Structure formats: structure tokens, C-alpha cells
Amino acid sequence: MNYELIGITVLWVFLYGYLIVASIDFGAGFFAYYAKLTKQDHVVNKLISRYLSPVWEVTNVFFVFFFVGLVGFFPDAAYYFGQSLLVPGSIAIILIAIRGSFYAFENYGSKKSHLFMFLYGATGLFIPAALSTALTISEGGFIEETETGVHLLTGELLRSPYSWSVVFLAIVSVLYISAAFLSFYAKKAGDTAAFQFMRKLALFWSTPTIIASLTTFIAMSQHNSRHFENMLDLWWMFGISVAFFLGALWLIYSERRLGLAFIFVMFQFFFAFFGYGAGHLPYLLEPFITISDSVTNDTMGLALIIAFIAGLCLLVPSLILLMKMFLFDAEYVKGKK
Amino acid sequence: MFEADSVLLSRLLTSLTLMFHAIFATLGVGIPLMISIAELIGIRKKDSHYTLLAQRWARGYVILVAVGVVTGTAIGLQLSLLWPSFMQFAGNVISLPLFLETFAFFFEAIFLGAYLYTWDRFNKPIYHWLLSLPVVIGGGLSAFFITTVNAFMNTPDGFDLTNGEITSINPMEAMFNPATPTKVFHVLTSSYLTAAAILATIAALAILRKRGNAYHRKALKLTMVVTFIFAILTAVAGDLSAKHLAEHQPEKLAAAEWHFETEESADLVVFGTLDENNEVQNAIRIPNMLSFLAFGDFNAEVQGLEEINEGEQPPLIIHYFFDLMVSLGMYALGVSFLFLALWKLKRFNPFNKWVLWLVVLNGPFAMLAIEFGWLLAEVGRQPWIMRGFMTVAEAATTSPNVAWMLLLFIGLYVVLGFTVVRVLRKLFKDNPAELELEQKYPNVTKSGVDA
């Protein structure tokens, strides 16, 4: 396998990892605020903060890893994405900054604040919307290159049905993934009230998620037929994705095997995300960057892959340790430690 | 303001983010070491005062680290957003340390979560202490990797340039470029120094306010010992940095020293002003000292600014940054030495009101020194973004929207800055150490040892 394929696979895996862990985090913030508004915070907020407190920083690293890796493996991407994404990128940074720091202020500070909770909840929905812009513009048609440089065509972006369907999909899947995970976590904690609360939300958000997936598919066929054709060739990946969706839905509905249900949800997004990504190739940013012409030179490619393997040897055991301590330790989950 | 060009605005926005981030990054690297030391002493001496110290420092640290993480994410993304051409060009050579830095950050993040939530989870307290080591190491490694990137921008190495194309890349050589050793040494020692000095400020204030008890006295002694050790090491690192500059970036040293003509036995110029003919006025001159500082020889020849093309000379204002950084560093060394001397010579009282006030000032001073040091390092390599290869003007984004982003980020940092101070004050004011000690360790004697 050549460096560009290894590189893009590594990056895509990390982006997928971010999609899952960040969704749990973003959705949890929204649910926590929603529970507070509807005066049900006593039901779920303890559960949510018990999961989030030790891991929120790790979530953030997945994202940093992705964009640093992208620049590392594909330096040209820094130029085109950097030139065109200044405004949405800066807005995303500011939202992430507000969210991360106010989470810490709320949870480790001394006083619970309504404003902090609100900021935490609201940013959880705006961040996926801002970040999904990067994926949208990678489809082409939203930036132009002139003598003065690369520019984002903001008007085109705001008028495009495709960009709005991506935003919608991003938000509803965040809520769906998060609710599915928190149902599992609540069940594990033996917290029936919290489980029923989260289960209802998971079932509720499953419908818009599947509808948004379909509309995004249709909007894609209008916007970028090449990518759409490629995705049709990979129809089986999307078929598997839908099958996992139905499986997860059935398990959550019948209140059985919630751990397996969440794994199904992960597979649902895994297949859809990788089908989408594979169809995107060979372009990283259509029509300016393909993966082969923008890849870093061989020496750096090799160095990055060695660094990556060495890093994984350090990371995987540490992550397993963390999960054992906080995710799969029944006593901790129940709040006894 | 909105007519100003993207280059200037990009520079302003980047410096704003970096200067704000530097506060939290410095404490983020330094405080874990202090926490780890305090916890270990607590375990070894069975002294609950030190354990409580570690716990309380850790609690404040999480708040600071959160702001450090989000501003670090900001600068990481801003590099590509504001300097796309630079990242495209340099990305080929320096992605390795950037990539490794995120691994170090990952490692630190994982164990920080584990450390904070397992205080009472192990039968043997030493196991919990072990969890602090990856946090200390991860923080140090992050600083190391990211500093190598900055060192590369000062002394690019590890590649050849043929007809504008980068060839024969050596990632390790780029990472371990000539500026790396002195820069990393200086960054690490000054971070540990500053973190200890800030914690000493807090302890000294507590003693001044409440006449202090054993807990605060122990905190002050511990932090002053660490301040002193790292003040010495920082001074050594600073001296090595000056020698490095003399050899590899003479224009930065010459501008910092207002050294215009190449000459042997060069004088060191301390403070002063410049008149319209660039003649130095009102300065203290130390004969031959610059030659000694640069080459370890009082008679050595030091290159002057006249040998540098006019368009490639750094701004002369960096002289003040240099002098302020050095003076404040000397202050830290002096104050910590004074405190330790009074403490060891049993006849005197190191907790004297005047000494304590000097200690209180030392924390903010050390942080200012960090900012002046970075200003010197960064402004001192103008007009280059990559010395000798790419100017700042060639690297900046062409986007017309930088001014708006600058305003947005100013707003963000103002809000974050105020809130973080408020949250920290509340966190510790509502729950003073004495109260917590009584609640957590009711069987503790006055000296702190468990009864």
C-alpha cells in the first residue's frame, strides 16, 4: 500500500473516532440542558457528568489529531482548506473554546451556573454544523481560485440544499449517537429512570437521522454526480449500514443488549462514513487536490507512519486503561467510586 | 482598521492567541511537576498537608488546563487558517514533530482524567502517584515537540531547496535543528520556574492575609526551593541561548543589544533610548560584556546590525523585551535566593512581611518574563516566518475577513480571561485550606503528620 492510501485511511479512522466520541459529548451537553429545562436534571445529569468528566479532553485530541495529520500527510490541503475556511474554521474554534472551558468551569468550578449549562448545550449543536462545512466544501463548487488567492463562495454555500442537508444530518446524528450511548451507560449503571429517559430520546432521534441520510444522498446526486455514482457502486456498504441501523433500533426498542445496540450504531456510521469517504476519492478537495498529487514526500510519509505506529503502542494500552477505569468499571459507573 | 492588510492583521491575531495561550501552556507544563512532587512528599513523610496541597493544586490546574487545551486547539487550526502558504511549504518538513506533539497531548489527556478521578481508589497511595508521571512527561514532551517546530522556523534545517522545490528531506534533522537544544532547555526550565513562582505567590498571599499556618508555610518553602533551582537552570539556558544566537542568528542578537557596528570587545547595552540617528542614549554600558555573553570571551568580535540588509533587520524594540526578560529572570533568582538564605540562617525570619511581598510579586513577574521572552524570540525573527526562506508577507492568508476574526477572538479571550479568574477565586475562597483539612483529615496534628 502506498503512503497516500495509508495516510488517508489513518485520518479517516481518526475522523470517524472523533465523530463517535464527540457526538456522545455534544449530544450529552444538549440533553443535560434539555433535562434542566424540563426539570428532569436529577434524572440524568449525574450520569452524564460521571461519564464525561474523565474523557472530555481525550475527545478534543481526536479532532486535533485529525487536522494535524491532514496537514502532515497532505500539505497542499493546508493551503486550500486554510485559505477558504477562515470564517467557518474560526467560528468552530470559538465554539469549541467556549464549550471546553465552560465545561470545566461548570464541573470543576464551585458554582453551578445556568448560563454555563446553556452555552455547553447550545455549542454542542453549533459545532457539528460549523465543522461539517469542511466536508461540504470538499465536494467542490463552493470555492474558487483567482489571482488574489482561494476564496469561499459563501453565497453558494448558504443557498445550497446539499450543504443544509449535511448540517441537518450532522446535528440529528449527534443526538442519535449520544442518546444510544447514554442509554447503554444508564442501563449499565442500573439507573432505570435515566435509562427510560435516554431510550425515548434514542428512539425519537433515529427517525430524523435516517431521513437526513436519505435527503443528503439525494442532494448529493444533484450536487456532485461523480461522487454519487461512486457511492452507488459501493451500495452494499450503505446496505450494511441500514441493516445495522434496523438492528440497533430493534434492540433499543425491546430494551435488550444495549451494549450490542451501541456497537450496531457504531457499525451503522462506520459503513456509511467509509462508503462516503471511499466514494470521495481520489479527490480530497474537488477539483483542486487529489490524494496522489498532494501527498507529502516519501521520507516524511515513512517517518509519519513510524511515528504513528509508535504512538499507537503508547495510546492503545492507555485508552484501554482509561476505559477499564471509567467505562467498564461497574462500581464507577454506578457512582460508588 | 478594516482597510489594514491581512498580513498585519494575521500577525496581530496570531500573537494575540499565542500570548494568551502562553500563560496557560506555561502553567500546564509546570504545575503537574509541582503536584507530583507534593504528592510524593506527602506519601513519603505521611504528611497530609502535602497531600492536600497536591489535591488543591490539581483542582485549580484542571481549570487552567481546560483553557490551555482550547487555546492550543485554536492556535493549531489558526496556523493553517492564517498562514496557509507557510503550512503548505513547511508541512513537508515539520509534520513529524507536529504529529508527535498530538500524541504527547493525547497521552497527557488520558492520564490527567485518570489521575483526577482516582484519589481514593487505590489501596496503596503510591499507585495513584504513578499516574501523575505520564501527565508530567506528556506535558514536557508536548512542550519539547512544539518548541522544535518553533526552533525550525528560526533555523530551518533538514532539507535542500532547488528551484523553489524542497528536496532531500530529513525529518529528524529538521526536528533537531541548531536552535532546538537551547530553545527546549530554556522553555522547559522557565515553565517550571514560572509555575513554581505563581504557586509561591498564592502561598505568600495566604500567609500575608491570615498570618499563615503550617500548611501555607510548607507550600511556600517547597515552591521557593523549586523556584530557586529552576531560576539557576533558566539563567544557564538563557546564557546558552545568547551563544546560540551569536552563532546562528546574529541579526537577532544584534538588534536585541542595539549593536550596530561589528566590533571586538563589544559592550553590553542595558536599557536606554535611541535618538533619531540610532545613537544609544541614557543606557548603562557594561564594557566587553556582550562579547563575553556571545562567545565566552571578553575580546571576541560580535557581528553588528550593519552587516544585515536593511529589509531583513529585526525591529529594534526587541531590545526592551530582552532587557525586561533578563531583569525579571534575575529578580526570580534573587528573591528565591533571599528567601532560602533567610530560612537556612536560622537567625532570620523568611516569613517577614517585606520578603513575602517580594515573593508575591515574583509570580506575575515571571509570567511577564515568559511573555517578553516569546516577544523577543518571535518579533526578533521578523521579517521572516522561516528565517532565510519565507517572509511573513508571503505566508499570510489573502482572505479579506481577518479583521472580523480578530475582533471575535479578542472578545473570546476577554471573556475567557475574566471567567477563569472568577471561577478560580470562587473555587478557593469558598473552600479555604483550613476548612478542607479539618473535614478531610480530622486526625491530623498541627504539623500535618497523621495522628
Short mmCIF file of N, CA, C and O in Angstrom, two decimals, chain A residues 221-327:
data_model
loop_
_atom_site.label_atom_id
_atom_site.label_comp_id
_atom_site.label_asym_id
_atom_site.label_seq_id
_atom_site.Cartn_x
_atom_site.Cartn_y
_atom_site.Cartn_z
N SER A 221 -26.67 13.67 -5.18
CA SER A 221 -26.82 13.32 -6.60
C SER A 221 -27.01 14.57 -7.44
O SER A 221 -26.59 14.62 -8.60
N GLN A 222 -27.64 15.60 -6.87
CA GLN A 222 -27.81 16.85 -7.59
C GLN A 222 -26.50 17.63 -7.66
O GLN A 222 -26.19 18.26 -8.65
N HIS A 223 -25.74 17.57 -6.54
CA HIS A 223 -24.59 18.46 -6.44
C HIS A 223 -23.34 17.89 -7.08
O HIS A 223 -22.59 18.59 -7.75
N ASN A 224 -23.07 16.62 -6.84
CA ASN A 224 -21.82 16.04 -7.34
C ASN A 224 -22.10 14.62 -7.83
O ASN A 224 -22.06 13.66 -7.07
N SER A 225 -22.38 14.52 -9.12
CA SER A 225 -22.83 13.22 -9.63
C SER A 225 -21.70 12.21 -9.65
O SER A 225 -21.92 11.01 -9.49
N ARG A 226 -20.45 12.70 -9.79
CA ARG A 226 -19.34 11.74 -9.79
C ARG A 226 -19.28 10.99 -8.47
O ARG A 226 -19.21 9.77 -8.41
N HIS A 227 -19.32 11.78 -7.36
CA HIS A 227 -19.27 11.17 -6.04
C HIS A 227 -20.50 10.26 -5.83
O HIS A 227 -20.39 9.17 -5.27
N PHE A 228 -21.63 10.75 -6.30
CA PHE A 228 -22.86 9.96 -6.13
C PHE A 228 -22.75 8.61 -6.84
O PHE A 228 -23.09 7.56 -6.27
N GLU A 229 -22.24 8.64 -8.09
CA GLU A 229 -22.06 7.37 -8.84
C GLU A 229 -21.14 6.43 -8.09
O GLU A 229 -21.40 5.24 -7.97
N ASN A 230 -20.01 6.99 -7.58
CA ASN A 230 -19.07 6.17 -6.82
C ASN A 230 -19.75 5.52 -5.62
O ASN A 230 -19.48 4.37 -5.29
N MET A 231 -20.62 6.28 -4.97
CA MET A 231 -21.29 5.74 -3.79
C MET A 231 -22.29 4.66 -4.20
O MET A 231 -22.48 3.68 -3.48
N LEU A 232 -22.91 4.84 -5.37
CA LEU A 232 -23.83 3.78 -5.84
C LEU A 232 -23.07 2.49 -6.09
O LEU A 232 -23.57 1.40 -5.82
N ASP A 233 -21.83 2.61 -6.60
CA ASP A 233 -21.02 1.41 -6.80
C ASP A 233 -20.74 0.71 -5.48
O ASP A 233 -20.50 -0.50 -5.44
N LEU A 234 -20.72 1.48 -4.41
CA LEU A 234 -20.47 0.90 -3.08
C LEU A 234 -21.80 0.70 -2.34
O LEU A 234 -21.84 0.76 -1.12
N TRP A 235 -22.84 0.41 -3.08
CA TRP A 235 -24.19 0.34 -2.48
C TRP A 235 -24.25 -0.62 -1.31
O TRP A 235 -24.96 -0.41 -0.34
N TRP A 236 -23.46 -1.71 -1.39
CA TRP A 236 -23.53 -2.72 -0.32
C TRP A 236 -23.09 -2.15 1.02
O TRP A 236 -23.60 -2.55 2.07
N MET A 237 -22.14 -1.19 1.01
CA MET A 237 -21.73 -0.63 2.29
C MET A 237 -22.89 0.13 2.95
O MET A 237 -23.08 0.06 4.17
N PHE A 238 -23.64 0.84 2.13
CA PHE A 238 -24.78 1.56 2.69
C PHE A 238 -25.90 0.60 3.08
O PHE A 238 -26.63 0.85 4.04
N GLY A 239 -25.98 -0.52 2.34
CA GLY A 239 -26.96 -1.54 2.72
C GLY A 239 -26.65 -2.11 4.10
O GLY A 239 -27.53 -2.22 4.97
N ILE A 240 -25.38 -2.44 4.32
CA ILE A 240 -24.98 -2.97 5.63
C ILE A 240 -25.28 -1.93 6.72
O ILE A 240 -25.78 -2.26 7.80
N SER A 241 -25.00 -0.67 6.38
CA SER A 241 -25.24 0.39 7.34
C SER A 241 -26.71 0.44 7.76
O SER A 241 -27.03 0.51 8.95
N VAL A 242 -27.60 0.36 6.80
CA VAL A 242 -29.03 0.39 7.11
C VAL A 242 -29.42 -0.84 7.94
O VAL A 242 -30.20 -0.74 8.90
N ALA A 243 -28.83 -2.00 7.61
CA ALA A 243 -29.14 -3.22 8.36
C ALA A 243 -28.76 -3.04 9.83
O ALA A 243 -29.52 -3.39 10.74
N PHE A 244 -27.58 -2.46 10.07
CA PHE A 244 -27.16 -2.23 11.46
C PHE A 244 -28.08 -1.22 12.15
O PHE A 244 -28.37 -1.34 13.33
N PHE A 245 -28.51 -0.23 11.38
CA PHE A 245 -29.45 0.74 11.94
C PHE A 245 -30.71 0.05 12.45
O PHE A 245 -31.15 0.28 13.58
N LEU A 246 -31.27 -0.83 11.59
CA LEU A 246 -32.50 -1.52 11.99
C LEU A 246 -32.26 -2.42 13.19
O LEU A 246 -33.07 -2.48 14.12
N GLY A 247 -31.10 -3.11 13.18
CA GLY A 247 -30.76 -3.99 14.30
C GLY A 247 -30.69 -3.21 15.61
O GLY A 247 -31.25 -3.61 16.63
N ALA A 248 -29.99 -2.07 15.56
CA ALA A 248 -29.83 -1.26 16.77
C ALA A 248 -31.19 -0.77 17.27
O ALA A 248 -31.49 -0.82 18.46
N LEU A 249 -32.00 -0.33 16.33
CA LEU A 249 -33.32 0.19 16.68
C LEU A 249 -34.15 -0.88 17.38
O LEU A 249 -34.81 -0.62 18.39
N TRP A 250 -34.09 -2.09 16.84
CA TRP A 250 -34.85 -3.19 17.43
C TRP A 250 -34.39 -3.48 18.85
O TRP A 250 -35.20 -3.63 19.76
N LEU A 251 -33.07 -3.52 19.04
CA LEU A 251 -32.54 -3.81 20.38
C LEU A 251 -32.93 -2.72 21.38
O LEU A 251 -33.31 -3.01 22.51
N ILE A 252 -32.82 -1.46 20.95
CA ILE A 252 -33.15 -0.36 21.88
C ILE A 252 -34.65 -0.40 22.20
O ILE A 252 -35.06 -0.25 23.34
N TYR A 253 -35.44 -0.67 21.16
CA TYR A 253 -36.88 -0.71 21.36
C TYR A 253 -37.27 -1.82 22.34
O TYR A 253 -38.08 -1.61 23.25
N SER A 254 -36.63 -2.99 22.18
CA SER A 254 -37.01 -4.11 23.06
C SER A 254 -36.18 -4.14 24.35
O SER A 254 -36.24 -5.12 25.08
N GLU A 255 -35.38 -3.07 24.58
CA GLU A 255 -34.64 -2.91 25.83
C GLU A 255 -33.71 -4.07 26.15
O GLU A 255 -33.54 -4.45 27.30
N ARG A 256 -33.10 -4.64 25.11
CA ARG A 256 -32.18 -5.75 25.35
C ARG A 256 -30.80 -5.43 24.82
O ARG A 256 -30.66 -4.67 23.87
N ARG A 257 -29.78 -6.02 25.42
CA ARG A 257 -28.41 -5.95 24.93
C ARG A 257 -28.04 -4.55 24.45
O ARG A 257 -27.71 -4.34 23.29
N LEU A 258 -28.06 -3.58 25.35
CA LEU A 258 -27.81 -2.20 24.95
C LEU A 258 -26.38 -1.97 24.49
O LEU A 258 -26.12 -1.12 23.63
N GLY A 259 -25.44 -2.75 25.04
CA GLY A 259 -24.05 -2.64 24.60
C GLY A 259 -23.94 -3.01 23.13
O GLY A 259 -23.32 -2.29 22.33
N LEU A 260 -24.57 -4.11 22.78
CA LEU A 260 -24.56 -4.57 21.38
C LEU A 260 -25.26 -3.52 20.51
O LEU A 260 -24.80 -3.22 19.39
N ALA A 261 -26.33 -2.95 21.03
CA ALA A 261 -27.06 -1.94 20.25
C ALA A 261 -26.13 -0.79 19.91
O ALA A 261 -26.11 -0.30 18.77
N PHE A 262 -25.32 -0.36 20.88
CA PHE A 262 -24.44 0.76 20.59
C PHE A 262 -23.35 0.37 19.58
O PHE A 262 -22.97 1.15 18.71
N ILE A 263 -22.88 -0.87 19.70
CA ILE A 263 -21.90 -1.34 18.70
C ILE A 263 -22.53 -1.33 17.31
O ILE A 263 -21.90 -0.94 16.32
N PHE A 264 -23.81 -1.70 17.23
CA PHE A 264 -24.52 -1.64 15.94
C PHE A 264 -24.56 -0.20 15.42
O PHE A 264 -24.36 0.05 14.23
N VAL A 265 -24.84 0.73 16.33
CA VAL A 265 -24.87 2.14 15.91
C VAL A 265 -23.50 2.54 15.36
O VAL A 265 -23.38 3.22 14.33
N MET A 266 -22.45 2.09 16.07
CA MET A 266 -21.10 2.42 15.60
C MET A 266 -20.86 1.84 14.21
O MET A 266 -20.27 2.50 13.34
N PHE A 267 -21.30 0.61 13.99
CA PHE A 267 -21.14 0.00 12.66
C PHE A 267 -21.97 0.72 11.61
O PHE A 267 -21.54 0.89 10.47
N GLN A 268 -23.16 1.12 12.00
CA GLN A 268 -24.02 1.86 11.06
C GLN A 268 -23.26 3.07 10.51
O GLN A 268 -23.21 3.28 9.30
N PHE A 269 -22.66 3.84 11.42
CA PHE A 269 -21.95 5.03 10.97
C PHE A 269 -20.62 4.68 10.33
O PHE A 269 -20.16 5.37 9.42
N PHE A 270 -20.00 3.60 10.79
CA PHE A 270 -18.72 3.18 10.20
C PHE A 270 -18.90 2.92 8.70
O PHE A 270 -18.18 3.45 7.87
N PHE A 271 -19.89 2.11 8.35
CA PHE A 271 -20.08 1.77 6.95
C PHE A 271 -20.52 2.98 6.12
O PHE A 271 -20.04 3.17 5.00
N ALA A 272 -21.41 3.76 6.68
CA ALA A 272 -21.86 4.93 5.93
C ALA A 272 -20.70 5.92 5.72
O ALA A 272 -20.48 6.42 4.62
N PHE A 273 -19.91 6.12 6.78
CA PHE A 273 -18.83 7.09 6.72
C PHE A 273 -17.72 6.64 5.78
O PHE A 273 -17.17 7.43 5.00
N PHE A 274 -17.38 5.36 5.84
CA PHE A 274 -16.32 4.86 4.96
C PHE A 274 -16.82 4.73 3.52
O PHE A 274 -16.04 4.93 2.58
N GLY A 275 -18.10 4.42 3.33
CA GLY A 275 -18.66 4.40 1.98
C GLY A 275 -18.61 5.79 1.38
O GLY A 275 -18.18 5.98 0.23
N TYR A 276 -18.98 6.78 2.19
CA TYR A 276 -18.92 8.17 1.75
C TYR A 276 -17.48 8.56 1.41
O TYR A 276 -17.20 9.13 0.35
N GLY A 277 -16.56 8.20 2.31
CA GLY A 277 -15.16 8.57 2.12
C GLY A 277 -14.54 7.90 0.91
O GLY A 277 -13.84 8.53 0.12
N ALA A 278 -14.80 6.61 0.74
CA ALA A 278 -14.23 5.88 -0.40
C ALA A 278 -14.75 6.46 -1.71
O ALA A 278 -14.01 6.57 -2.69
N GLY A 279 -16.03 6.84 -1.73
CA GLY A 279 -16.60 7.42 -2.93
C GLY A 279 -16.00 8.79 -3.26
O GLY A 279 -15.96 9.21 -4.40
N HIS A 280 -15.52 9.47 -2.22
CA HIS A 280 -14.94 10.79 -2.37
C HIS A 280 -13.63 10.75 -3.16
O HIS A 280 -13.28 11.66 -3.90
N LEU A 281 -12.87 9.67 -2.97
CA LEU A 281 -11.56 9.54 -3.59
C LEU A 281 -11.68 9.52 -5.11
O LEU A 281 -12.71 9.12 -5.62
N PRO A 282 -10.69 9.89 -5.86
CA PRO A 282 -9.34 10.28 -5.42
C PRO A 282 -9.23 11.73 -4.98
O PRO A 282 -8.13 12.18 -4.71
N TYR A 283 -10.32 12.47 -4.93
CA TYR A 283 -10.21 13.88 -4.56
C TYR A 283 -10.27 14.07 -3.05
O TYR A 283 -11.06 13.43 -2.37
N LEU A 284 -9.43 14.97 -2.54
CA LEU A 284 -9.61 15.42 -1.16
C LEU A 284 -10.46 16.67 -1.19
O LEU A 284 -11.32 16.88 -0.34
N LEU A 285 -10.19 17.51 -2.18
CA LEU A 285 -10.97 18.74 -2.34
C LEU A 285 -11.17 18.90 -3.83
O LEU A 285 -10.25 19.23 -4.57
N GLU A 286 -12.37 18.60 -4.27
CA GLU A 286 -12.63 18.61 -5.69
C GLU A 286 -12.74 20.06 -6.18
O GLU A 286 -13.41 20.85 -5.53
N PRO A 287 -12.14 20.45 -7.28
CA PRO A 287 -11.23 19.68 -8.15
C PRO A 287 -9.76 20.01 -7.90
O PRO A 287 -8.93 19.71 -8.75
N PHE A 288 -9.44 20.63 -6.74
CA PHE A 288 -8.09 21.16 -6.57
C PHE A 288 -7.07 20.14 -6.07
O PHE A 288 -5.92 20.18 -6.47
N ILE A 289 -7.48 19.26 -5.17
CA ILE A 289 -6.50 18.36 -4.57
C ILE A 289 -6.92 16.91 -4.72
O ILE A 289 -8.02 16.53 -4.30
N THR A 290 -6.07 16.10 -5.31
CA THR A 290 -6.28 14.66 -5.26
C THR A 290 -5.28 14.10 -4.26
O THR A 290 -4.27 14.74 -3.96
N ILE A 291 -5.56 12.88 -3.77
CA ILE A 291 -4.67 12.40 -2.72
C ILE A 291 -3.27 12.13 -3.26
O ILE A 291 -2.30 12.27 -2.55
N SER A 292 -3.14 11.76 -4.54
CA SER A 292 -1.79 11.41 -5.00
C SER A 292 -0.93 12.65 -5.27
O SER A 292 0.26 12.63 -4.98
N ASP A 293 -1.53 13.74 -5.79
CA ASP A 293 -0.64 14.87 -6.09
C ASP A 293 -0.36 15.75 -4.88
O ASP A 293 0.52 16.60 -4.92
N SER A 294 -1.11 15.57 -3.79
CA SER A 294 -0.87 16.45 -2.66
C SER A 294 -0.16 15.75 -1.51
O SER A 294 0.14 16.36 -0.49
N VAL A 295 0.13 14.46 -1.69
CA VAL A 295 0.71 13.72 -0.57
C VAL A 295 2.12 14.24 -0.29
O VAL A 295 2.81 14.73 -1.19
N THR A 296 2.52 14.16 0.98
CA THR A 296 3.86 14.60 1.36
C THR A 296 4.89 13.68 0.73
O THR A 296 4.55 12.61 0.21
N ASN A 297 6.16 14.07 0.76
CA ASN A 297 7.18 13.24 0.13
C ASN A 297 7.38 11.93 0.88
O ASN A 297 6.96 11.79 2.03
N ASP A 298 8.07 10.98 0.22
CA ASP A 298 8.19 9.63 0.78
C ASP A 298 8.88 9.58 2.14
O ASP A 298 8.42 8.88 3.04
N THR A 299 9.95 10.36 2.30
CA THR A 299 10.68 10.32 3.57
C THR A 299 9.76 10.72 4.72
O THR A 299 9.71 10.04 5.75
N MET A 300 9.03 11.82 4.54
CA MET A 300 8.15 12.27 5.60
C MET A 300 7.00 11.29 5.79
O MET A 300 6.61 11.00 6.91
N GLY A 301 6.49 10.75 4.68
CA GLY A 301 5.42 9.77 4.78
C GLY A 301 5.82 8.60 5.66
O GLY A 301 5.10 8.20 6.57
N LEU A 302 7.03 8.09 5.41
CA LEU A 302 7.53 6.95 6.18
C LEU A 302 7.69 7.35 7.65
O LEU A 302 7.27 6.62 8.56
N ALA A 303 8.30 8.53 7.88
CA ALA A 303 8.51 8.99 9.26
C ALA A 303 7.18 9.11 10.00
O ALA A 303 7.06 8.70 11.15
N LEU A 304 6.17 9.63 9.31
CA LEU A 304 4.87 9.80 9.96
C LEU A 304 4.26 8.44 10.31
O LEU A 304 3.66 8.27 11.37
N ILE A 305 4.43 7.48 9.41
CA ILE A 305 3.83 6.17 9.68
C ILE A 305 4.54 5.48 10.84
O ILE A 305 3.91 4.88 11.71
N ILE A 306 5.88 5.61 10.89
CA ILE A 306 6.61 5.04 12.03
C ILE A 306 6.14 5.71 13.33
O ILE A 306 5.85 5.06 14.33
N ALA A 307 6.05 7.05 13.29
CA ALA A 307 5.60 7.79 14.47
C ALA A 307 4.20 7.35 14.87
O ALA A 307 3.89 7.20 16.05
N PHE A 308 3.38 7.11 13.86
CA PHE A 308 2.01 6.71 14.12
C PHE A 308 1.95 5.36 14.84
O PHE A 308 1.23 5.20 15.82
N ILE A 309 2.76 4.40 14.34
CA ILE A 309 2.75 3.07 14.96
C ILE A 309 3.29 3.16 16.39
O ILE A 309 2.70 2.61 17.33
N ALA A 310 4.39 3.91 16.57
CA ALA A 310 4.94 4.07 17.92
C ALA A 310 3.92 4.73 18.83
O ALA A 310 3.73 4.32 19.97
N GLY A 311 3.23 5.73 18.30
CA GLY A 311 2.21 6.42 19.09
C GLY A 311 1.09 5.49 19.50
O GLY A 311 0.63 5.52 20.64
N LEU A 312 0.68 4.63 18.57
CA LEU A 312 -0.41 3.71 18.89
C LEU A 312 -0.02 2.75 20.00
O LEU A 312 -0.84 2.41 20.85
N CYS A 313 1.27 2.32 19.99
CA CYS A 313 1.72 1.40 21.03
C CYS A 313 1.57 2.03 22.41
O CYS A 313 1.39 1.34 23.41
N LEU A 314 1.66 3.36 22.46
CA LEU A 314 1.51 4.08 23.72
C LEU A 314 0.02 4.33 24.01
O LEU A 314 -0.44 4.22 25.14
N LEU A 315 -0.70 4.66 22.95
CA LEU A 315 -2.08 5.10 23.11
C LEU A 315 -3.05 3.99 23.44
O LEU A 315 -3.88 4.13 24.33
N VAL A 316 -2.95 2.90 22.69
CA VAL A 316 -3.97 1.86 22.83
C VAL A 316 -4.02 1.32 24.26
O VAL A 316 -5.10 1.29 24.86
N PRO A 317 -2.85 0.94 24.86
CA PRO A 317 -2.94 0.47 26.25
C PRO A 317 -3.48 1.55 27.19
O PRO A 317 -4.25 1.25 28.10
N SER A 318 -3.10 2.81 26.95
CA SER A 318 -3.58 3.88 27.84
C SER A 318 -5.09 4.04 27.72
O SER A 318 -5.79 4.22 28.70
N LEU A 319 -5.57 3.98 26.47
CA LEU A 319 -7.01 4.13 26.27
C LEU A 319 -7.78 2.97 26.90
O LEU A 319 -8.83 3.16 27.51
N ILE A 320 -7.20 1.76 26.77
CA ILE A 320 -7.86 0.59 27.38
C ILE A 320 -7.93 0.77 28.89
O ILE A 320 -8.96 0.53 29.52
N LEU A 321 -6.80 1.26 29.46
CA LEU A 321 -6.77 1.51 30.90
C LEU A 321 -7.86 2.50 31.30
O LEU A 321 -8.61 2.29 32.25
N LEU A 322 -7.98 3.57 30.52
CA LEU A 322 -8.98 4.60 30.82
C LEU A 322 -10.39 4.03 30.75
O LEU A 322 -11.23 4.28 31.61
N MET A 323 -10.64 3.23 29.72
CA MET A 323 -11.98 2.66 29.57
C MET A 323 -12.29 1.69 30.69
O MET A 323 -13.39 1.65 31.22
N LYS A 324 -11.25 0.91 31.08
CA LYS A 324 -11.46 -0.03 32.18
C LYS A 324 -11.82 0.72 33.45
O LYS A 324 -12.65 0.28 34.23
N MET A 325 -11.15 1.85 33.65
CA MET A 325 -11.36 2.59 34.90
C MET A 325 -12.71 3.28 34.95
O MET A 325 -13.32 3.36 36.00
N PHE A 326 -13.16 3.80 33.80
CA PHE A 326 -14.33 4.69 33.86
C PHE A 326 -15.53 4.22 33.05
O PHE A 326 -16.62 4.70 33.24
N LEU A 327 -15.31 3.30 32.12
CA LEU A 327 -16.42 2.92 31.25
C LEU A 327 -16.94 1.54 31.62
O LEU A 327 -18.12 1.28 31.62
#
